[in-house]
Coordinates of C-alpha atoms in Angstrom, one line a residue:
Chain A
V417 CA 80.1 121.4 99.8
S418 CA 77.4 120.6 97.2
G419 CA 77.5 122.5 94.0
T420 CA 74.7 124.8 92.8
D421 CA 73.5 122.0 90.6
G422 CA 72.7 119.9 93.6
R423 CA 75.4 117.3 92.9
I424 CA 77.8 116.3 95.6
S425 CA 81.1 118.1 95.2
P426 CA 84.0 115.7 94.6
F427 CA 85.9 117.7 97.2
E428 CA 83.3 116.6 99.8
G429 CA 84.9 115.3 102.9
L430 CA 88.5 115.8 101.6
N431 CA 91.0 115.5 104.4
P432 CA 92.7 119.0 105.2
T433 CA 95.9 117.1 106.0
A434 CA 96.1 115.7 102.5
P435 CA 99.4 116.6 100.8
A436 CA 99.8 119.2 98.1
V437 CA 101.1 118.1 94.7
I438 CA 103.8 120.3 93.2
L439 CA 104.6 119.8 89.5
V440 CA 107.9 121.4 88.6
Y441 CA 108.1 122.6 85.0
P442 CA 105.5 120.0 83.7
Q443 CA 105.5 119.8 79.9
L444 CA 102.3 118.1 78.7
G445 CA 98.8 119.3 79.5
E446 CA 97.6 115.8 79.3
N447 CA 99.9 114.7 82.1
I448 CA 98.8 117.6 84.3
G449 CA 95.2 116.7 83.6
M450 CA 95.8 113.0 84.4
A451 CA 97.7 113.9 87.5
A452 CA 94.7 116.0 88.6
R453 CA 92.4 113.1 88.0
A454 CA 94.6 110.7 89.9
M455 CA 94.8 113.2 92.7
L456 CA 91.0 113.5 93.1
N457 CA 90.7 109.7 92.7
C458 CA 92.7 109.5 95.9
G459 CA 91.2 112.4 97.8
L460 CA 93.9 115.1 97.0
S461 CA 93.0 118.5 95.7
D462 CA 95.8 120.9 96.2
L463 CA 97.7 121.1 92.9
R464 CA 100.5 123.7 92.4
L465 CA 102.2 124.2 89.1
V466 CA 105.6 125.7 88.6
Q467 CA 106.0 127.2 85.1
P468 CA 104.0 124.7 83.0
R469 CA 105.7 124.7 79.7
D470 CA 102.8 124.9 77.4
G471 CA 101.0 127.7 79.3
W472 CA 98.1 127.8 81.7
P473 CA 95.2 127.1 81.7
S474 CA 95.4 124.2 79.3
E475 CA 92.5 122.7 77.4
K476 CA 94.5 119.4 77.1
A477 CA 94.8 119.3 80.8
R478 CA 91.1 119.9 81.2
R479 CA 90.2 117.1 78.8
A480 CA 92.5 114.6 80.4
S481 CA 91.3 115.4 83.8
A482 CA 88.0 113.6 83.1
G483 CA 86.0 115.6 85.5
A484 CA 88.6 116.7 87.9
D485 CA 88.2 120.3 86.5
Q486 CA 87.9 121.8 89.9
V487 CA 91.4 120.6 90.8
L488 CA 92.7 122.3 87.7
E489 CA 90.7 125.5 88.2
D490 CA 92.0 125.8 91.8
A491 CA 95.5 125.0 90.9
G492 CA 98.2 127.5 92.0
L493 CA 100.5 128.8 89.3
F494 CA 104.1 129.8 90.5
E495 CA 107.3 131.1 89.1
T496 CA 109.7 129.3 91.4
V497 CA 109.7 126.1 93.4
S498 CA 110.4 128.3 96.5
D499 CA 107.1 130.3 95.9
A500 CA 105.2 127.1 95.4
I501 CA 106.2 125.6 98.7
H502 CA 106.4 128.7 100.8
D503 CA 103.5 127.8 103.1
L504 CA 104.4 124.2 103.5
D505 CA 106.7 122.7 106.1
L506 CA 107.4 119.1 104.9
I507 CA 108.4 118.4 101.4
Y508 CA 108.8 114.9 99.8
A509 CA 110.6 114.9 96.4
A510 CA 109.7 112.1 94.0
S511 CA 112.8 110.8 92.5
T512 CA 113.7 107.6 90.8
R513 CA 117.4 108.3 90.2
Q514 CA 120.0 107.4 92.7
R515 CA 121.4 110.5 94.1
S516 CA 124.6 111.3 96.0
M517 CA 122.6 113.3 98.5
T518 CA 122.3 112.3 102.1
K519 CA 118.6 112.6 102.5
P520 CA 116.3 109.8 103.5
V521 CA 114.5 108.0 100.7
F522 CA 111.0 106.6 101.5
T523 CA 109.0 104.0 99.6
P524 CA 105.6 105.4 98.8
P525 CA 103.8 103.4 101.5
A526 CA 106.4 104.5 104.0
A527 CA 105.9 108.1 103.0
A528 CA 102.2 107.7 103.2
S529 CA 102.4 106.3 106.7
A530 CA 104.7 109.1 107.8
M531 CA 102.2 111.7 106.4
R532 CA 99.2 110.0 108.0
E533 CA 101.0 109.7 111.4
R534 CA 102.0 113.3 111.3
N535 CA 98.4 114.3 110.7
L536 CA 99.0 118.0 110.0
P537 CA 98.5 120.3 107.1
G538 CA 101.6 121.6 105.4
T539 CA 102.9 118.6 103.6
G540 CA 103.7 118.6 99.9
I541 CA 105.0 116.1 97.3
M542 CA 107.1 117.5 94.5
F543 CA 107.5 116.0 91.1
G544 CA 109.9 116.9 88.3
N545 CA 108.9 117.0 84.7
E546 CA 108.7 114.4 82.0
A547 CA 112.1 114.9 80.6
M548 CA 114.4 115.7 83.5
G549 CA 112.8 115.0 86.8
L550 CA 113.8 117.2 89.7
N551 CA 117.3 118.8 89.7
N552 CA 119.6 118.8 92.7
D553 CA 118.7 122.4 93.7
H554 CA 115.0 121.3 93.9
L555 CA 115.9 118.2 95.8
A556 CA 117.9 120.4 98.4
L557 CA 114.6 122.0 99.3
A558 CA 113.0 118.8 100.2
D559 CA 113.0 117.1 103.6
A560 CA 113.0 113.6 102.1
M561 CA 112.7 111.7 98.9
V562 CA 110.1 109.2 97.8
S563 CA 111.0 106.7 95.3
V564 CA 108.8 103.9 93.7
P565 CA 110.6 100.5 93.6
L566 CA 110.1 99.3 90.0
N567 CA 111.6 97.0 87.4
E568 CA 115.2 98.2 87.3
E569 CA 115.5 97.6 83.6
F570 CA 112.5 99.9 82.9
S571 CA 112.0 102.2 85.8
S572 CA 110.9 105.5 84.2
L573 CA 107.3 106.2 85.3
N574 CA 104.9 108.5 83.4
L575 CA 104.5 111.7 85.5
A576 CA 100.8 111.2 86.1
Q577 CA 101.5 107.6 87.0
A578 CA 104.1 108.7 89.6
V579 CA 101.5 111.1 91.1
L580 CA 99.0 108.3 91.1
I581 CA 101.2 105.9 93.1
T582 CA 102.0 108.3 95.8
A583 CA 98.4 109.6 96.0
Y584 CA 97.1 106.0 96.0
E585 CA 99.4 105.0 98.9
W586 CA 98.3 108.1 100.9
F587 CA 94.6 107.1 100.3
K588 CA 95.2 103.5 101.1
A589 CA 97.0 104.2 104.3
A590 CA 93.8 105.3 105.9
D591 CA 91.5 103.0 103.9
A592 CA 89.7 100.2 105.8
T593 CA 88.3 98.2 102.9
P594 CA 88.5 94.5 103.8
E595 CA 91.1 92.7 101.8
I596 CA 88.5 90.2 100.4
Q597 CA 84.8 90.8 100.4
M598 CA 82.0 88.5 99.2
P599 CA 79.0 90.5 98.0
M600 CA 75.6 88.8 98.8
T601 CA 72.7 90.6 97.3
H602 CA 69.2 89.0 98.1
T603 CA 71.0 85.8 99.2
R604 CA 73.3 84.3 101.9
P605 CA 75.7 81.5 102.0
A606 CA 74.0 78.1 101.8
N607 CA 74.0 76.4 105.2
K608 CA 75.2 72.9 105.7
E609 CA 71.7 71.4 105.7
E610 CA 70.9 72.9 102.4
L611 CA 74.3 71.7 101.0
M612 CA 73.6 68.2 102.3
G613 CA 70.2 68.3 100.6
L614 CA 71.9 69.0 97.4
F615 CA 74.5 66.3 97.8
E616 CA 71.9 63.7 98.6
H617 CA 69.6 64.8 95.8
L618 CA 72.5 64.5 93.4
E619 CA 73.7 61.2 94.7
R620 CA 70.2 59.6 94.7
D621 CA 69.6 60.6 91.1
L622 CA 73.0 59.5 90.0
D623 CA 72.4 56.1 91.8
A624 CA 69.1 55.8 89.7
G625 CA 71.0 56.7 86.5
G626 CA 73.6 54.0 87.1
F627 CA 76.5 56.6 87.4
F628 CA 78.0 54.7 90.4
H629 CA 78.0 51.3 88.6
I630 CA 81.4 50.4 90.0
R631 CA 80.2 50.0 93.6
E632 CA 83.5 50.1 95.4
K633 CA 84.4 53.4 93.7
R634 CA 81.2 55.0 94.9
P635 CA 82.6 56.4 98.2
I636 CA 85.5 58.2 96.6
M637 CA 83.4 59.5 93.7
V638 CA 80.9 60.8 96.3
R639 CA 83.7 62.6 98.2
N640 CA 85.1 64.1 95.1
L641 CA 81.7 65.5 94.1
R642 CA 81.1 66.8 97.5
N643 CA 84.5 68.4 97.7
L644 CA 84.1 70.3 94.5
L645 CA 80.6 71.5 95.4
Q646 CA 81.8 72.5 98.8
R647 CA 84.7 74.5 97.3
A648 CA 82.3 76.6 95.2
K649 CA 81.0 78.1 98.5
L650 CA 77.4 78.1 97.1
T651 CA 74.7 80.5 98.1
E652 CA 71.3 79.3 99.1
Q653 CA 69.9 80.6 95.8
E654 CA 72.6 78.6 93.9
V655 CA 71.8 75.4 95.8
R656 CA 68.2 75.7 94.6
T657 CA 69.4 76.5 91.1
L658 CA 71.6 73.4 91.1
R659 CA 68.7 71.2 92.3
G660 CA 66.7 72.5 89.5
V661 CA 69.6 71.6 87.1
I662 CA 69.6 68.1 88.3
S663 CA 65.9 67.8 87.8
G664 CA 66.2 69.3 84.4
L665 CA 68.8 66.7 83.5
V666 CA 66.8 63.8 84.9
N667 CA 63.8 64.9 82.8
Y668 CA 66.0 64.7 79.7
R669 CA 64.2 63.1 76.7
P670 CA 65.9 62.7 73.3
P671 CA 64.7 65.3 70.9
E672 CA 62.1 63.7 68.5
D673 CA 63.1 63.8 64.8
Chain B
V922 CA 117.8 88.1 76.9
S923 CA 120.1 91.0 75.6
G924 CA 119.0 92.7 72.5
T925 CA 121.3 92.6 69.3
D926 CA 122.4 96.1 70.1
G927 CA 124.0 94.9 73.3
R928 CA 121.6 96.6 75.7
I929 CA 119.9 94.6 78.4
S930 CA 116.4 93.7 77.4
P931 CA 113.8 95.2 79.6
F932 CA 112.3 91.7 79.8
E933 CA 115.5 90.4 81.5
G934 CA 114.6 88.5 84.6
L935 CA 110.8 88.9 84.3
N936 CA 109.0 86.4 86.4
P937 CA 107.2 83.6 84.4
T938 CA 104.4 83.7 87.0
A939 CA 103.6 87.4 86.3
P940 CA 100.0 87.8 85.4
A941 CA 98.8 88.5 81.9
V942 CA 96.9 91.8 81.4
I943 CA 93.8 91.5 79.2
L944 CA 92.4 94.8 77.9
V945 CA 88.8 94.2 76.6
Y946 CA 87.6 96.5 73.8
P947 CA 90.2 99.2 74.7
Q948 CA 89.4 102.5 72.9
L949 CA 92.5 104.9 72.9
G950 CA 95.9 103.8 71.6
E951 CA 97.4 106.2 74.2
N952 CA 95.9 104.2 77.0
I953 CA 97.2 100.9 75.6
G954 CA 100.6 102.4 75.3
M955 CA 100.5 103.8 78.8
A956 CA 99.3 100.5 80.1
A957 CA 102.2 98.7 78.4
R958 CA 104.6 101.2 79.9
A959 CA 103.1 100.7 83.4
M960 CA 103.2 96.9 82.9
L961 CA 106.9 96.9 82.1
N962 CA 107.6 99.3 84.9
C963 CA 106.3 96.6 87.1
G964 CA 107.8 93.5 85.5
L965 CA 104.8 92.4 83.5
S966 CA 105.0 91.7 79.7
D967 CA 102.1 89.6 78.6
L968 CA 99.5 92.0 77.1
R969 CA 96.5 90.7 75.4
L970 CA 94.0 92.9 73.5
V971 CA 90.4 92.0 72.6
Q972 CA 89.2 94.1 69.6
P973 CA 91.0 97.4 70.2
R974 CA 88.6 99.9 68.7
D975 CA 91.0 101.9 66.7
G976 CA 92.9 99.0 65.1
W977 CA 96.2 97.4 65.7
P978 CA 99.1 98.0 65.6
S979 CA 98.8 101.6 66.8
E980 CA 101.3 104.4 66.4
K981 CA 99.7 106.3 69.3
A982 CA 100.1 103.3 71.5
R983 CA 103.7 103.0 70.5
R984 CA 104.4 106.7 71.2
A985 CA 102.7 106.5 74.6
S986 CA 104.6 103.3 75.6
A987 CA 107.8 105.4 76.0
G988 CA 110.0 102.5 75.2
A989 CA 107.9 99.5 76.1
D990 CA 107.5 98.8 72.4
Q991 CA 108.4 95.2 72.9
V992 CA 105.3 94.7 75.1
L993 CA 103.2 96.1 72.3
E994 CA 104.9 94.1 69.6
D995 CA 104.4 90.9 71.5
A996 CA 100.8 91.7 72.4
G997 CA 98.2 89.1 71.5
L998 CA 95.2 90.2 69.4
F999 CA 92.0 88.4 70.0
E1000 CA 88.4 88.5 68.8
T1001 CA 86.7 87.4 72.1
V1002 CA 87.6 87.4 75.8
S1003 CA 87.2 83.6 75.8
D1004 CA 90.0 83.4 73.1
A1005 CA 92.1 85.9 75.0
I1006 CA 92.1 83.8 78.2
H1007 CA 91.9 80.2 76.8
D1008 CA 95.3 79.1 78.2
L1009 CA 94.9 80.8 81.7
D1010 CA 93.3 79.4 84.7
L1011 CA 92.9 82.2 87.1
I1012 CA 91.3 85.4 86.1
Y1013 CA 90.8 88.5 88.1
A1014 CA 88.4 91.1 86.7
A1015 CA 89.1 94.8 87.5
S1016 CA 85.8 96.4 88.4
T1017 CA 85.0 99.5 90.4
R1018 CA 81.2 99.2 90.2
Q1019 CA 79.3 97.4 92.9
R1020 CA 77.8 94.3 91.3
S1021 CA 75.1 92.0 92.3
M1022 CA 77.3 88.9 91.5
T1023 CA 78.4 86.6 94.3
K1024 CA 82.1 86.6 93.6
P1025 CA 85.0 87.5 95.8
V1026 CA 86.2 91.1 95.5
F1027 CA 89.9 91.6 96.4
T1028 CA 91.8 94.8 97.1
P1029 CA 94.8 95.2 94.7
P1030 CA 97.3 94.2 97.5
A1031 CA 95.2 91.2 98.4
A1032 CA 95.0 90.1 94.8
A1033 CA 98.7 90.6 94.5
S1034 CA 99.4 88.5 97.6
A1035 CA 97.2 85.8 96.4
M1036 CA 99.0 85.6 93.0
R1037 CA 102.4 85.6 94.6
E1038 CA 101.4 82.9 97.0
R1039 CA 100.0 80.8 94.2
N1040 CA 103.3 81.2 92.4
L1041 CA 102.1 79.6 89.2
P1042 CA 101.8 80.7 85.6
G1043 CA 98.3 81.0 84.2
T1044 CA 97.0 84.1 86.0
G1045 CA 95.4 87.1 84.1
I1046 CA 93.9 90.4 85.1
M1047 CA 91.1 91.6 82.8
F1048 CA 90.2 95.3 82.3
G1049 CA 87.1 96.8 80.6
N1050 CA 87.4 99.8 78.4
E1051 CA 87.4 103.4 79.0
A1052 CA 83.7 104.0 78.6
M1053 CA 82.0 100.8 79.9
G1054 CA 84.2 98.7 82.0
L1055 CA 83.6 95.0 81.8
N1056 CA 80.1 93.7 81.3
N1057 CA 78.5 91.0 83.4
D1058 CA 79.2 88.3 80.8
H1059 CA 82.9 89.0 81.0
L1060 CA 82.7 89.1 84.8
A1061 CA 81.1 85.7 84.7
L1062 CA 84.3 84.4 83.2
A1063 CA 86.4 85.6 86.1
D1064 CA 87.3 83.8 89.3
A1065 CA 87.4 86.9 91.3
M1066 CA 87.2 90.7 91.0
V1067 CA 89.8 93.3 92.0
S1068 CA 88.6 96.7 93.0
V1069 CA 90.8 99.7 93.9
P1070 CA 89.4 101.6 96.9
L1071 CA 89.2 105.3 96.0
N1072 CA 87.5 108.6 96.8
E1073 CA 83.9 107.5 96.5
E1074 CA 82.9 110.9 95.0
F1075 CA 85.4 110.5 92.2
S1076 CA 86.3 106.9 91.7
S1077 CA 86.6 106.4 87.9
L1078 CA 90.2 105.5 87.2
N1079 CA 91.9 106.0 83.9
L1080 CA 92.5 102.6 82.2
A1081 CA 96.3 102.8 82.3
Q1082 CA 96.1 104.0 85.9
A1083 CA 94.1 100.9 86.8
V1084 CA 96.6 98.7 85.0
L1085 CA 99.4 100.5 86.9
I1086 CA 97.9 100.0 90.4
T1087 CA 97.4 96.3 90.0
A1088 CA 100.7 95.8 88.4
Y1089 CA 102.4 97.9 91.0
E1090 CA 100.9 96.0 93.8
W1091 CA 102.0 92.8 92.1
F1092 CA 105.5 94.1 91.9
K1093 CA 105.6 95.4 95.4
A1094 CA 104.4 92.2 96.9
A1095 CA 107.8 90.6 96.2
D1096 CA 109.9 93.8 96.6
A1097 CA 112.3 94.0 99.4
T1098 CA 113.2 97.7 99.3
P1099 CA 113.7 99.0 102.8
E1100 CA 110.9 101.4 103.8
I1101 CA 113.4 104.2 104.5
Q1102 CA 117.0 104.3 103.2
M1103 CA 119.7 106.9 103.9
P1104 CA 122.1 107.0 101.0
M1105 CA 125.7 107.6 102.1
T1106 CA 128.2 108.2 99.2
H1107 CA 131.8 108.7 100.2
T1108 CA 130.7 109.5 103.8
R1109 CA 129.2 108.0 106.8
P1110 CA 127.1 109.2 109.9
A1111 CA 129.3 111.5 112.1
N1112 CA 130.1 109.7 115.2
K1113 CA 129.5 111.2 118.7
E1114 CA 133.1 112.3 119.1
E1115 CA 133.0 114.3 115.9
L1116 CA 129.6 115.8 116.9
M1117 CA 130.9 116.7 120.3
G1118 CA 133.8 118.4 118.5
L1119 CA 131.4 120.5 116.5
F1120 CA 129.3 121.4 119.6
E1121 CA 132.4 122.5 121.6
H1122 CA 133.8 124.4 118.7
L1123 CA 130.6 126.3 118.2
E1124 CA 130.1 126.9 121.9
R1125 CA 133.6 128.2 122.4
D1126 CA 133.5 130.6 119.5
L1127 CA 130.0 131.8 120.6
D1128 CA 131.4 132.4 124.1
A1129 CA 134.2 134.5 122.6
G1130 CA 131.5 136.4 120.5
G1131 CA 129.5 137.2 123.6
F1132 CA 126.5 135.2 122.3
F1133 CA 125.8 133.8 125.8
H1134 CA 125.8 137.1 127.6
I1135 CA 123.0 136.1 129.9
R1136 CA 124.9 133.5 131.8
E1137 CA 122.0 131.7 133.4
K1138 CA 120.5 131.1 130.0
R1139 CA 123.7 129.5 128.6
P1140 CA 122.8 125.9 129.6
I1141 CA 119.4 125.9 127.9
M1142 CA 120.7 127.6 124.8
V1143 CA 123.5 125.1 124.6
R1144 CA 121.0 122.2 124.9
N1145 CA 118.8 123.7 122.2
L1146 CA 121.6 124.1 119.8
R1147 CA 122.9 120.6 120.5
N1148 CA 119.4 119.2 120.0
L1149 CA 118.8 120.8 116.6
L1150 CA 122.2 119.7 115.4
Q1151 CA 121.6 116.2 116.7
R1152 CA 118.3 116.1 114.9
A1153 CA 120.0 116.8 111.5
K1154 CA 121.7 113.4 111.6
L1155 CA 124.8 114.9 110.3
T1156 CA 127.4 113.1 108.3
E1157 CA 131.1 113.2 109.1
Q1158 CA 131.6 115.4 105.9
E1159 CA 128.8 117.7 107.1
V1160 CA 130.4 118.2 110.5
R1161 CA 133.6 119.3 108.8
T1162 CA 131.6 121.6 106.6
L1163 CA 129.9 123.2 109.6
R1164 CA 133.2 123.7 111.5
G1165 CA 134.4 125.5 108.3
V1166 CA 131.2 127.6 108.4
I1167 CA 132.0 128.6 112.0
S1168 CA 135.5 129.5 111.1
G1169 CA 134.2 131.5 108.2
L1170 CA 131.8 133.5 110.3
V1171 CA 134.5 134.1 113.0
N1172 CA 136.7 135.5 110.3
Y1173 CA 134.1 138.0 109.3
R1174 CA 135.3 141.5 108.6
P1175 CA 133.1 144.3 107.4
P1176 CA 133.4 145.0 103.7
E1177 CA 135.7 148.0 103.1
D1178 CA 134.0 150.8 101.4

């Protein structure tokens, strides 16, 4: 839905099966704001807060959200975890600590895949606060845990960073961006005829300049030059630029004093 | 290397081929600190700063690093991007904006795979600052770009969040954590004999309680109960608990007034 100022809403096109994010007893407004920003970066908008320590609304949260104000304004405020999740039916609990509970522990991409495959509203991801994480009573309300594999010697994630990773994996699980793209604006890859023109131009002028004075080395030197130019994957524009560079160097005259 | 206080250093076992992180003109100490924390979370330790705006060292950075002090203390401080990357040979530039440059654009997992496959020191990932990102002269120093696919209506990532995602993908590319684990402490999955004991115990006591009073519905009700109990993937301990629960209910006596 477009806003009244005519800008496209950041909620435009958000997926109704996107999981809710439940922050349990969050402490710092900055972290709530950064979590909201990370959510919206990844197409999530349903934020639920259980007893934020420093009150609500929070100006610090708003500033840290860097424009994700709407996520904060729409955030639900709850007294208990049970209230916050009452309308949901599948809860993942973010937890880094090893627990004695017999409950499946998903990696973030595995949780994301499971949510995408389920393809239903009603999912939530629950995060504990900065100091304590989730307690065992909260974990007992969850269907599964999600745990980010990290450097075991330093594995404590910032709250907003934990939200980001799970949200990012959810976004990525349905994202079709090619792994590697090569942008081509106003140009195209040089074809082999153009490349050959460059090679022969360079080699002819190097012959004229005496560069290949050890004749028996000429073939290997030519191959080396062709290989490195080939490796650069030149565009048609760049081939023309390089031919201009060769001409520029051939026209070199020592500066007059 | 263990610290003098006997604790294991968070740098213990870090991979020497881990990429350096270069922050170009970073503004907020908090973001530098959170980036350091995210790096160490993911096994990176080589942080390089080009002209941090608010001076260096930074108390705000230290506080936000949440224990990744050593990354900050070891951080290199440079006047120019060229100085900061002089000893590296493969640079990825983090960039969200579409550019007119003809330079490959990797997703974070694709960049991570490429770095892992290369398996050599000398890689760096360069990040622009909070306000401007990297300029075109900085991008011209990079071998490739890395861009995080995000909600196109709200794609501006916090600096430390961008560092986290690239670092996390690098960590994950060599991480062997199973996608889904089921922790079993002091127990094991119930075997089918134990499960059958539970089913029969429950059905016998329900028969005695008159629960199956519509005889022709008994088979389907039994199957439903067996299915839901089966789906819970009970442990041996939990089977014993549930049998205790059945006995507890059978022993029910109305409270005396």
